mmCIF file of C-alpha atoms in Angstrom:
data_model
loop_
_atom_site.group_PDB
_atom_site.id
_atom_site.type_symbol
_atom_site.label_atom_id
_atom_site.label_comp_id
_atom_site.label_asym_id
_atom_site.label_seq_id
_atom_site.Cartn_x
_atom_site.Cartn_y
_atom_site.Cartn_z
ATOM 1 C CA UNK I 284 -2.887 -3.245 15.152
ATOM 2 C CA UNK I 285 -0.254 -5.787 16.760
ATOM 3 C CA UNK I 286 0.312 -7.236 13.822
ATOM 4 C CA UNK I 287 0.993 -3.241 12.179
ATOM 5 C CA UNK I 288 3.309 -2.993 15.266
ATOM 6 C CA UNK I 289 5.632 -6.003 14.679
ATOM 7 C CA UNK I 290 5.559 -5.256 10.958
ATOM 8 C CA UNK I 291 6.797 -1.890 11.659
ATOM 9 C CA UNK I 292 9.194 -2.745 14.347
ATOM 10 C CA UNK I 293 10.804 -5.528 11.457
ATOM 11 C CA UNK I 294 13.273 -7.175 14.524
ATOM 12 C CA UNK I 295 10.670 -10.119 15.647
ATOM 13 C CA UNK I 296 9.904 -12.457 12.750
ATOM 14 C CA UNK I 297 7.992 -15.097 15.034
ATOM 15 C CA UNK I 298 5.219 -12.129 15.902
ATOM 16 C CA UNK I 299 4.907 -11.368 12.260
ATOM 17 C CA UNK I 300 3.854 -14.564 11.361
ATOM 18 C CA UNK I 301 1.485 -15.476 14.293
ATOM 19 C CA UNK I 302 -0.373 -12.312 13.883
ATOM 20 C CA UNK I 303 -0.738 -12.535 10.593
ATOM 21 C CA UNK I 304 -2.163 -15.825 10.439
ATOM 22 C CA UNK I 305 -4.527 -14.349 13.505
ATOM 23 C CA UNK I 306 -5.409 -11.649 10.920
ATOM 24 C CA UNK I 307 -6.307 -14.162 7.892
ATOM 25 C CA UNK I 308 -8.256 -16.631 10.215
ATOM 26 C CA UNK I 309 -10.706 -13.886 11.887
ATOM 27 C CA UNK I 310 -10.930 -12.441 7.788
ATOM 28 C CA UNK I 311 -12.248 -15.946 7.011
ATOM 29 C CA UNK I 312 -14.713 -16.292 9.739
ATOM 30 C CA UNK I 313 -16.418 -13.322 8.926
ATOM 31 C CA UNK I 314 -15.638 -13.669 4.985
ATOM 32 C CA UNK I 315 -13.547 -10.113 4.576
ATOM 33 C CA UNK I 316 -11.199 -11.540 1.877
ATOM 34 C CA UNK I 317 -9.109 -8.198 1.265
ATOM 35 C CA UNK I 318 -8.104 -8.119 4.431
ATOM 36 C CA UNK I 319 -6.543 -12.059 4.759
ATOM 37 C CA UNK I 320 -5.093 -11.024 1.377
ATOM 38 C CA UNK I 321 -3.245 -8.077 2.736
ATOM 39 C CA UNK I 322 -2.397 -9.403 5.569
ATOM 40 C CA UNK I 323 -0.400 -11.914 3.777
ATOM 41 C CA UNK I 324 0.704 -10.118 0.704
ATOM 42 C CA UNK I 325 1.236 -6.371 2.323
ATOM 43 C CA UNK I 326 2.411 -7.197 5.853
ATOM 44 C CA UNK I 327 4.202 -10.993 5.609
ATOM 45 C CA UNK I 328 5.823 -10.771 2.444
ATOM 46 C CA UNK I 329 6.776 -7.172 2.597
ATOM 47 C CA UNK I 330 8.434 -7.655 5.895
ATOM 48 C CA UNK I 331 10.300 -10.655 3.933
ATOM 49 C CA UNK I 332 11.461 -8.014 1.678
ATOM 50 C CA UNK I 333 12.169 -5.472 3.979
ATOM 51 C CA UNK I 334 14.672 -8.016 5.255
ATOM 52 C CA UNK I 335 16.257 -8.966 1.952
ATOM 53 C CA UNK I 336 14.648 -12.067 1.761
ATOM 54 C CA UNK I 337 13.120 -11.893 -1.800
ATOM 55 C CA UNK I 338 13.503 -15.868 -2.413
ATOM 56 C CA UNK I 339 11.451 -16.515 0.170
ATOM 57 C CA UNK I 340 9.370 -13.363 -0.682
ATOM 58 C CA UNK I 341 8.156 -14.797 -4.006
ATOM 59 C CA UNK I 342 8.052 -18.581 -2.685
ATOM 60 C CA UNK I 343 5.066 -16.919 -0.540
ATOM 61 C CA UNK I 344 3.601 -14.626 -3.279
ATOM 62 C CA UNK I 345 3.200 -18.093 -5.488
ATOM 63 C CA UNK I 346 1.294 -20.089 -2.483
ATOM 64 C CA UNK I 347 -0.907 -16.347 -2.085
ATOM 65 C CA UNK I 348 -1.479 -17.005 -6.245
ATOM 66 C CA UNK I 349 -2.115 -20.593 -5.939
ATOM 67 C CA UNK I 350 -4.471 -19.784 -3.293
ATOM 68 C CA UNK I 351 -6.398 -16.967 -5.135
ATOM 69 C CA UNK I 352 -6.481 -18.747 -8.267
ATOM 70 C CA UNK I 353 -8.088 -21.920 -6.761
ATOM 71 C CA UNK I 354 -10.831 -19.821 -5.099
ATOM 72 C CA UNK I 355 -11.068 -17.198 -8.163
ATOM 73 C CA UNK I 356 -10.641 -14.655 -5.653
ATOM 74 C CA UNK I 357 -10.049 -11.471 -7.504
ATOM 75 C CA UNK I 358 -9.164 -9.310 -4.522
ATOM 76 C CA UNK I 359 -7.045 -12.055 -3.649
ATOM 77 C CA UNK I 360 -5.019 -11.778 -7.089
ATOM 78 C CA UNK I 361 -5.354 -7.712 -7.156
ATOM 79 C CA UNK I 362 -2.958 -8.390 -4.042
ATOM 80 C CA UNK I 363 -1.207 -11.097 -5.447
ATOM 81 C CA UNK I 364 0.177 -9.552 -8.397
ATOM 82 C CA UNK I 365 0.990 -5.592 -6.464
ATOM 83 C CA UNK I 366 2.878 -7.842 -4.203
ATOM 84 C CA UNK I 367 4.793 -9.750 -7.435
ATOM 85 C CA UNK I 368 5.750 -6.656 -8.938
ATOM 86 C CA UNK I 369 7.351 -5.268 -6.014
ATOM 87 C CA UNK I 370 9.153 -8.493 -5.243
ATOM 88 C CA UNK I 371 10.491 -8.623 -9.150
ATOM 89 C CA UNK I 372 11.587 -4.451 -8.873
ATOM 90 C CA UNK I 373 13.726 -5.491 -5.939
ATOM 91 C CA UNK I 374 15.514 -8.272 -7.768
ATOM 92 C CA UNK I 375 15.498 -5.549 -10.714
ATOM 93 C CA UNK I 376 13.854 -7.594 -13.217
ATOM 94 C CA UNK I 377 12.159 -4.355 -14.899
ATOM 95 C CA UNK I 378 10.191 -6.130 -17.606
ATOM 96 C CA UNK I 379 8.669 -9.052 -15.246
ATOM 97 C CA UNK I 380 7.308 -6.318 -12.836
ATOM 98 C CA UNK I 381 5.822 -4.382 -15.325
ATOM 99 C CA UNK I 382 3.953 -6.871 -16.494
ATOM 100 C CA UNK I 383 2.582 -8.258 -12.940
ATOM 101 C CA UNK I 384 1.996 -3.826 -13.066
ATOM 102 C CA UNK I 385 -0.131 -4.453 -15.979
ATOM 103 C CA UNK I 386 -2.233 -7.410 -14.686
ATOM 104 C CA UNK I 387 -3.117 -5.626 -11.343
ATOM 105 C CA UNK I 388 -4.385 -2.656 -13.484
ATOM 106 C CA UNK I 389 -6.624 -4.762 -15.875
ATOM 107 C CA UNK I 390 -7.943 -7.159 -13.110
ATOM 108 C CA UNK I 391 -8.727 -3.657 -11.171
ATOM 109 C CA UNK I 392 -10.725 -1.989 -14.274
ATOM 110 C CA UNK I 393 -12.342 -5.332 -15.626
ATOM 111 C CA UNK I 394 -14.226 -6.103 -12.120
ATOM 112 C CA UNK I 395 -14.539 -2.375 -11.003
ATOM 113 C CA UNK I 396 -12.297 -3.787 -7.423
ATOM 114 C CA UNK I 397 -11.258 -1.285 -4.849
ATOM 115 C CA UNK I 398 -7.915 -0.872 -4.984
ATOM 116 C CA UNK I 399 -6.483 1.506 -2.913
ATOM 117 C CA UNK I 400 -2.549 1.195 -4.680
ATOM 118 C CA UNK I 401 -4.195 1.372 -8.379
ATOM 119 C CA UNK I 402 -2.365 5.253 -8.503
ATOM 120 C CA UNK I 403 0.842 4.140 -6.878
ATOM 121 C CA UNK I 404 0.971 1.195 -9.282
ATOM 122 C CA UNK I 405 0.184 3.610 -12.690
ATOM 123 C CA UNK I 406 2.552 5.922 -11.252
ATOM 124 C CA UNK I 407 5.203 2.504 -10.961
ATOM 125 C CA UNK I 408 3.839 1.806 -14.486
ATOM 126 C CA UNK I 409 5.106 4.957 -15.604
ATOM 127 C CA UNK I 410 8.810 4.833 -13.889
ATOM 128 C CA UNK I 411 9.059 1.847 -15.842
ATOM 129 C CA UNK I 412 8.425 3.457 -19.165
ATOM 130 C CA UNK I 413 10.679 6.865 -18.068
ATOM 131 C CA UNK I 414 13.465 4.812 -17.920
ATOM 132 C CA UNK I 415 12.637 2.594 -20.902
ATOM 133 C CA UNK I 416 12.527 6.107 -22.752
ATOM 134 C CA UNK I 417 9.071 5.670 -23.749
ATOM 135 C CA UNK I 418 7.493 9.195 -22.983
ATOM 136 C CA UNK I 419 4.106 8.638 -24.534
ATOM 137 C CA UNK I 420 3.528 5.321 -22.783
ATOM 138 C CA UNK I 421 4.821 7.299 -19.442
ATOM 139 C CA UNK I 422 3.180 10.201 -19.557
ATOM 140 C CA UNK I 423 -0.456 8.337 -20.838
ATOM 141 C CA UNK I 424 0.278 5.961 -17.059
ATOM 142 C CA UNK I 425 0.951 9.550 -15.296
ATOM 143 C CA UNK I 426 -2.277 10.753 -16.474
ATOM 144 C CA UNK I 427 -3.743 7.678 -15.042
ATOM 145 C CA UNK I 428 -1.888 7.694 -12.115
ATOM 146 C CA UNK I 429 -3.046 11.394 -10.910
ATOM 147 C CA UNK I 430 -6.758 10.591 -11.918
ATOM 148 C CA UNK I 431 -7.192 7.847 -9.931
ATOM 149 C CA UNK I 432 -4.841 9.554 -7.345
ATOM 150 C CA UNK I 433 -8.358 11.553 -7.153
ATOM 151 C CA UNK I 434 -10.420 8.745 -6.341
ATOM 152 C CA UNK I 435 -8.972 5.786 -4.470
ATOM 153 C CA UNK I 436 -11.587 3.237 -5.155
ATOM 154 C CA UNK I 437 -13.899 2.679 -7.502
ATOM 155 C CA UNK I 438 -17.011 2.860 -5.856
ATOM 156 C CA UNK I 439 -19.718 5.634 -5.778
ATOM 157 C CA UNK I 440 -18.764 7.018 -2.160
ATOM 158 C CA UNK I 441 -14.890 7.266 -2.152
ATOM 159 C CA UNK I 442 -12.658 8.398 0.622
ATOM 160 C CA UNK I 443 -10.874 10.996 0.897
ATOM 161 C CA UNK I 444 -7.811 10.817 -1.240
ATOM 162 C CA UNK I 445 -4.727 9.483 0.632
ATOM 163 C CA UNK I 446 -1.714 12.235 0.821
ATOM 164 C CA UNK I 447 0.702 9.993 -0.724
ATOM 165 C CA UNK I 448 -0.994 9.042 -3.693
ATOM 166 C CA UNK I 449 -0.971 12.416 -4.731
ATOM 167 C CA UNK I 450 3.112 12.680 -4.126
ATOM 168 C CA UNK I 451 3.410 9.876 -5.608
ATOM 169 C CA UNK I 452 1.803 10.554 -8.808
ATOM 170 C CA UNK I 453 4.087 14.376 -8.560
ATOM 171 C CA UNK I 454 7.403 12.907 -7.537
ATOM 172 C CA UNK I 455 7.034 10.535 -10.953
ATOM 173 C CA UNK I 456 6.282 14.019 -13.048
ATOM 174 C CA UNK I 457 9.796 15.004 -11.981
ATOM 175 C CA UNK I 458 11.715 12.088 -13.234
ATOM 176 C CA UNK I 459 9.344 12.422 -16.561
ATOM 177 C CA UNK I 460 10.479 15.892 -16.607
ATOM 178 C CA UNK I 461 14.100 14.893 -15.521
ATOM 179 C CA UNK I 462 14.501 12.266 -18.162
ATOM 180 C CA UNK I 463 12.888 14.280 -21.025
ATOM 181 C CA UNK I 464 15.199 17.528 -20.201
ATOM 182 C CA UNK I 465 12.254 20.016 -18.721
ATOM 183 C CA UNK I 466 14.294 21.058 -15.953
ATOM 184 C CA UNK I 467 12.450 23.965 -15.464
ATOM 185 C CA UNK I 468 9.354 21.968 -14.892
ATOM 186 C CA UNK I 469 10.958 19.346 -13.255
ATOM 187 C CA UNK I 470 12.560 21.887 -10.563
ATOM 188 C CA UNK I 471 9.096 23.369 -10.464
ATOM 189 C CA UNK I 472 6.843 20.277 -9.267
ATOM 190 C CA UNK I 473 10.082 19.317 -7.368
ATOM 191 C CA UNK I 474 9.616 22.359 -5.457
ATOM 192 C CA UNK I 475 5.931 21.819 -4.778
ATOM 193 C CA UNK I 476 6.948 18.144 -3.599
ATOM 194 C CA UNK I 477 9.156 19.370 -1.017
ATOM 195 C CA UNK I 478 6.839 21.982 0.055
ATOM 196 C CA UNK I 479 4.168 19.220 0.600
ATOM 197 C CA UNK I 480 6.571 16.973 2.447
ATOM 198 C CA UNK I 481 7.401 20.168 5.123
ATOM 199 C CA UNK I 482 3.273 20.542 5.348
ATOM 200 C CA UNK I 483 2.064 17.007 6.191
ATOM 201 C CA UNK I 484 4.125 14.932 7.927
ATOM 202 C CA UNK I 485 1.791 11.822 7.235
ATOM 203 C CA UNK I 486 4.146 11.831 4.164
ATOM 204 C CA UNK I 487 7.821 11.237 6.010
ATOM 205 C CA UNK I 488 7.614 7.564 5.098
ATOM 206 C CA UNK I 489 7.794 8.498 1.944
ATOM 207 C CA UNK I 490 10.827 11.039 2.277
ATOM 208 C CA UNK I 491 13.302 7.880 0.715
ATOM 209 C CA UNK I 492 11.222 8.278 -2.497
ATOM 210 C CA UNK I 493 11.551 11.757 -2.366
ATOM 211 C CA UNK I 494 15.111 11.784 -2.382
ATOM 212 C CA UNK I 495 15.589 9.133 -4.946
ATOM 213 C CA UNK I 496 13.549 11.515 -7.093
ATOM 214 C CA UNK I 497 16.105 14.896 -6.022
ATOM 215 C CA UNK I 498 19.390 12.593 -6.977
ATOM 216 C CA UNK I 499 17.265 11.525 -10.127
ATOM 217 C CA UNK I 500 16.822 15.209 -11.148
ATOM 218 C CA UNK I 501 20.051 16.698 -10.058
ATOM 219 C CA UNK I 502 21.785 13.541 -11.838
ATOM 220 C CA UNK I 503 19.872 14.471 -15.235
ATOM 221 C CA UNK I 504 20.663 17.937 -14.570
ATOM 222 C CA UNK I 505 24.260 17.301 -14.113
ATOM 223 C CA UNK I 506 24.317 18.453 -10.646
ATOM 224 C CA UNK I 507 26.236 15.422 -9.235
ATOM 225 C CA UNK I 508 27.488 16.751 -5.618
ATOM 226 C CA UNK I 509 23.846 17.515 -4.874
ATOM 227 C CA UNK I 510 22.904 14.055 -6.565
ATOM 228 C CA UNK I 511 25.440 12.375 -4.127
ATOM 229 C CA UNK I 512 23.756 14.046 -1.488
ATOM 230 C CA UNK I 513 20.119 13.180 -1.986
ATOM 231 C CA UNK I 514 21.421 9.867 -2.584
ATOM 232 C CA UNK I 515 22.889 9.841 0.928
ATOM 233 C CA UNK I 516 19.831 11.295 2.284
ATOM 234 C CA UNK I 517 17.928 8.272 1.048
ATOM 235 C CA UNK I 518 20.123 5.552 2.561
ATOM 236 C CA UNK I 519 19.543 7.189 6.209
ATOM 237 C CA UNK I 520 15.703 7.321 5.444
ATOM 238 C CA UNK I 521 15.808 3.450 4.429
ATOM 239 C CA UNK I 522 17.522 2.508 7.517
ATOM 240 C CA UNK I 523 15.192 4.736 9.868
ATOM 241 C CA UNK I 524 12.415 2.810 8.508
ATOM 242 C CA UNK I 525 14.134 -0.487 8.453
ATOM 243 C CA UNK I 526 14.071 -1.026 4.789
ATOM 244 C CA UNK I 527 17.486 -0.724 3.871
ATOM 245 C CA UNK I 528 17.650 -4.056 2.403
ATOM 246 C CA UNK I 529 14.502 -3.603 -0.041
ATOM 247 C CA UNK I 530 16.673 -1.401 -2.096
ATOM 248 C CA UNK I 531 20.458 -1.864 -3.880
ATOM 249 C CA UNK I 532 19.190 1.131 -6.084
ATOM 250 C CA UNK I 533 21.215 3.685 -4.553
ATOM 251 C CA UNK I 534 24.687 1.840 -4.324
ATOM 252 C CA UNK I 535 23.897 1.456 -8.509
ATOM 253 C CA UNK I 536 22.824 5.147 -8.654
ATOM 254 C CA UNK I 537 26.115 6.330 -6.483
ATOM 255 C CA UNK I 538 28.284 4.248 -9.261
ATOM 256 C CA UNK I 539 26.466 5.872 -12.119
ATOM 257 C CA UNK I 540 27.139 9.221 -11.206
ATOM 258 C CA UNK I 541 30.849 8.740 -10.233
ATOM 259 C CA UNK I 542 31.029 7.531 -13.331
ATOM 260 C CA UNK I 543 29.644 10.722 -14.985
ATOM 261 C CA UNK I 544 31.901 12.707 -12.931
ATOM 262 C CA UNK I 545 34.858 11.245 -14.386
ATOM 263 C CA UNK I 546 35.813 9.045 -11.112
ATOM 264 C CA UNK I 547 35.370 5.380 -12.329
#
């Protein structure tokens, strides 16, 4: 919990650290390796990249993999290559993360693991092939990603399904909608996204992706004020969560759709 607090926080690096090695030595003592892994992977290195660090970021990741592969830890890699993938979409090498997408996916189905971001990371999977223009690939990872959206582990007795795996899995139907010109189905689940976000707020967190989606749609759909907008929206969300510097996405976005207007 303290170390959840100074992650969260994202202003006192010297707490991050200590608690997180408090974290991995109690996991070790009483052998719970998912949780020293995440600890590392989903709370140390995140917060690197939350802070724009993503050198250091992926000098960390490789210890975490040099780590797992030494003790053949496969929870340890499940985390090792979620955390790669977002590390390599933040420097915007597309192909690289894809494949680190790819090797979390098959680790996860060969040894049956409980992975509780195996949606999210289909439903990454699938971004990647939207904007590749590859709609069969896409929409097969969609299918994935709402299916196991449905179940977040793979064990007999599963939880109940996290809130935001389901938006998740929607907000990625727009853009497939978006990019393949089904506006009217891609205004449609937009709808139902929003209407989700004004019913739980367990899912403001996620309000940045939301609004990347909107400018993503209203950019396809040639509706470039609102685009500029939703863009705008998204920047304040980043920097209310302190994780402005995670993304350059929208300042590329913002440039794009100038450009479409005619204003380069």
């Amino acid at each position: 919990t303290r170390l959840d607090y100074y992650y969260y926080q994202a202003n006192n690096e010297d707490s991050i650290i200590f608690y997180t090695n408090k974290v991995k030595q109690f996991a070790k003592e009483i052998q719970q390796s998912k949780y020293y892994y995440f600890a590392w992977a989903n709370r140390l290195i995140l917060y690197y990249l939350k802070t724009g660090r993503s050198n250091i970021a992926l000098y960390e990741a490789e210890k975490v993999l040099k780590e797992a592969q030494a003790e053949d830890n496969k929870t340890g890699l499940m985390y090792c290559y979620n955390i790669m993938s977002q590390i390599y979409t933040i420097k915007n090498f597309d192909v690289m993360a894809s494949e680190w997408r790819v090797k979390e996916i098959e680790l996860t189905e060969k040894y049956k693991l409980e992975n509780y971001n195996i949606s999210n990371t289909y439903a990454q999977l699938a971004n990647y092939y939207i904007t590749h223009h590859q709609p069969e690939p896409a929409l097969e990872a969609l299918e994935k990603a709402v299916k196991t959206a449905n179940s977040a582990s793979h064990k007999k007795k599963k939880p109940p399904t996290p809130p935001s795996h389901k938006i998740l899995a929607k907000l990625t139907y727009v853009e497939y909608y978006s990019e393949f010109k089904d506006f009217s189905a891609a205004e449609k689940m937009l709808k139902e996204c929003r209407e989700l976000f004004d019913q739980d707020k367990r899912l403001d967190s996620l309000k940045k992706r939301f609004y990347r989606t909107e400018a993503f749609y209203y950019q396809r759909s040639k509706q470039f004020v609102k685009a500029l907008e939703a863009v705008e929206k998204q920047k304040a969300e980043e920097q209310r969560l302190n994780e402005y510097a995670m993304s350059s996405g929208q300042y590329r976005l913002k440039g794009e759709i100038y450009r479409q207007m005619g204003r380069p």
